[in-house]
Coordinates of C-alpha atoms in Angstrom, one line a residue:
X1 CA 24.1 -13.9 3.3
X2 CA 25.2 -16.1 5.7
X3 CA 26.1 -13.5 8.5
X4 CA 23.6 -12.0 10.8
X5 CA 20.1 -11.5 9.6
X6 CA 19.1 -7.9 9.3
X7 CA 15.9 -6.2 9.4
X8 CA 15.1 -4.6 6.1
X9 CA 13.4 -1.7 7.4
X10 CA 16.5 -0.9 9.2
X11 CA 18.9 -1.5 6.2
X12 CA 20.2 1.5 4.5
X13 CA 22.9 1.0 1.5
X14 CA 23.7 4.9 1.8
X15 CA 24.4 6.8 4.8
X16 CA 21.6 9.9 5.5
X17 CA 22.9 13.4 5.8
X18 CA 21.5 16.1 7.6
X19 CA 19.3 18.5 5.4
X20 CA 20.2 21.6 7.1
X21 CA 21.4 24.6 5.0
X22 CA 20.0 22.7 1.9
X23 CA 17.1 23.0 -0.4
X24 CA 16.1 20.9 -3.4
X25 CA 14.8 21.9 -6.5
X26 CA 12.6 19.4 -8.6
X27 CA 12.2 20.3 -12.3
X28 CA 12.3 23.8 -11.5
X29 CA 10.0 23.8 -8.5
X30 CA 11.5 24.3 -5.0
X31 CA 10.4 21.6 -2.5
X32 CA 10.9 20.6 0.9
X33 CA 13.9 18.5 1.5
X34 CA 13.7 15.8 4.8
X35 CA 16.9 13.7 4.3
X36 CA 19.7 13.3 1.5
X37 CA 22.1 10.4 0.8
X38 CA 24.3 9.5 -2.2
X39 CA 21.4 7.2 -3.2
X40 CA 18.6 9.6 -3.2
X41 CA 16.4 12.0 -1.5
X42 CA 13.0 12.4 0.5
X43 CA 11.2 15.5 -0.2
X44 CA 7.5 16.6 0.4
X45 CA 5.8 18.9 -2.3
X46 CA 2.7 20.9 -2.4
X47 CA 1.3 19.7 -5.7
X48 CA 2.2 16.8 -7.7
X49 CA 5.8 15.4 -8.7
X50 CA 6.6 13.8 -12.0
X51 CA 7.9 10.1 -12.1
X52 CA 11.3 10.8 -13.8
X53 CA 12.7 14.4 -13.0
X54 CA 15.8 16.5 -12.8
X55 CA 16.7 17.1 -9.2
X56 CA 19.1 19.9 -8.3
X57 CA 20.4 19.9 -4.7
X58 CA 21.9 23.0 -3.1
X59 CA 23.8 23.5 0.2
X60 CA 24.6 27.1 1.3
X61 CA 23.2 28.4 -2.1
X62 CA 25.8 26.5 -4.1
X63 CA 24.7 23.4 -6.2
X64 CA 26.5 20.2 -5.0
X65 CA 24.3 17.8 -7.2
X66 CA 22.4 17.7 -10.3
X67 CA 21.2 14.3 -11.3
X68 CA 18.3 12.7 -13.2
X69 CA 16.2 10.7 -10.5
X70 CA 13.2 8.4 -10.5
X71 CA 10.2 7.8 -7.9
X72 CA 11.0 4.9 -5.6
X73 CA 8.0 5.3 -3.4
X74 CA 5.2 8.0 -2.5
X75 CA 3.2 8.8 0.5
X76 CA 0.7 11.4 0.9
X77 CA 2.6 14.6 0.1
X78 CA 6.2 13.1 0.4
X79 CA 8.2 11.2 -2.0
X80 CA 11.4 9.5 -2.2
X81 CA 13.4 9.8 -5.4
X82 CA 16.2 7.5 -6.4
X83 CA 19.3 8.9 -8.2
X84 CA 19.8 7.5 -11.6
X85 CA 22.9 9.0 -13.4
X86 CA 22.5 6.9 -16.5
X87 CA 18.8 8.1 -17.0
X88 CA 18.3 10.5 -20.0
X89 CA 15.9 13.6 -19.5
X90 CA 14.6 15.4 -22.3
X91 CA 11.7 17.8 -23.0
X92 CA 10.1 18.5 -26.3
X93 CA 8.7 21.9 -26.3
X94 CA 5.2 22.2 -27.7
X95 CA 4.8 18.3 -27.4
X96 CA 1.2 18.8 -25.8
X97 CA -0.1 19.9 -29.0
X98 CA 0.4 16.8 -30.7
X99 CA -1.9 13.7 -30.2
X100 CA -1.4 10.2 -31.2
X101 CA -3.0 9.3 -34.4
X102 CA -6.0 7.0 -34.2
X103 CA -5.5 3.1 -34.9
X104 CA -6.2 2.5 -38.6
X105 CA -8.0 -0.8 -38.2
X106 CA -9.9 -1.4 -35.0
X107 CA -8.9 -4.5 -33.5
X108 CA -11.7 -7.3 -33.7
X109 CA -12.3 -9.0 -30.7
X110 CA -14.5 -12.2 -30.0
X111 CA -17.1 -12.8 -27.4
X112 CA -14.5 -13.6 -24.7
X113 CA -12.5 -10.3 -25.2
X114 CA -9.4 -12.2 -26.9
X115 CA -8.6 -10.9 -30.6
X116 CA -10.5 -12.9 -33.2
X117 CA -9.1 -15.2 -35.7
X118 CA -9.4 -12.7 -38.5
X119 CA -7.5 -9.9 -36.7
X120 CA -4.8 -12.4 -36.1
X121 CA -4.7 -13.6 -39.8
X122 CA -4.5 -9.8 -40.9
X123 CA -1.8 -9.1 -38.4
X124 CA 0.2 -12.3 -39.5
X125 CA -0.6 -11.4 -43.4
X126 CA -1.8 -14.9 -44.0

């Protein structure tokens, strides 16, 4: 804060490690690992990747880390995931079969696009 000014582009909280003999699996799909740190990974994937995913990192065939992560940034086919150990990930099998129920009452809007007084009164049950 009061010391020397650091360039934000050069500042890293966690030290980067070499990705030699390492591979990464994101939600069961193997991706290319570019670099690894205690805070996250930089990967490139052939397809799209999910925003929140379970990341497994293997070194010499042994799993060294298995953690939920969230996308910190994306550029073209590369993405940076930040590890979030407190994040809960769950999958519900067959969830794609279910759809949201339609809203029972349509929201009434006035000319400006705002919610009309009638809709507000009904919502507040006046």
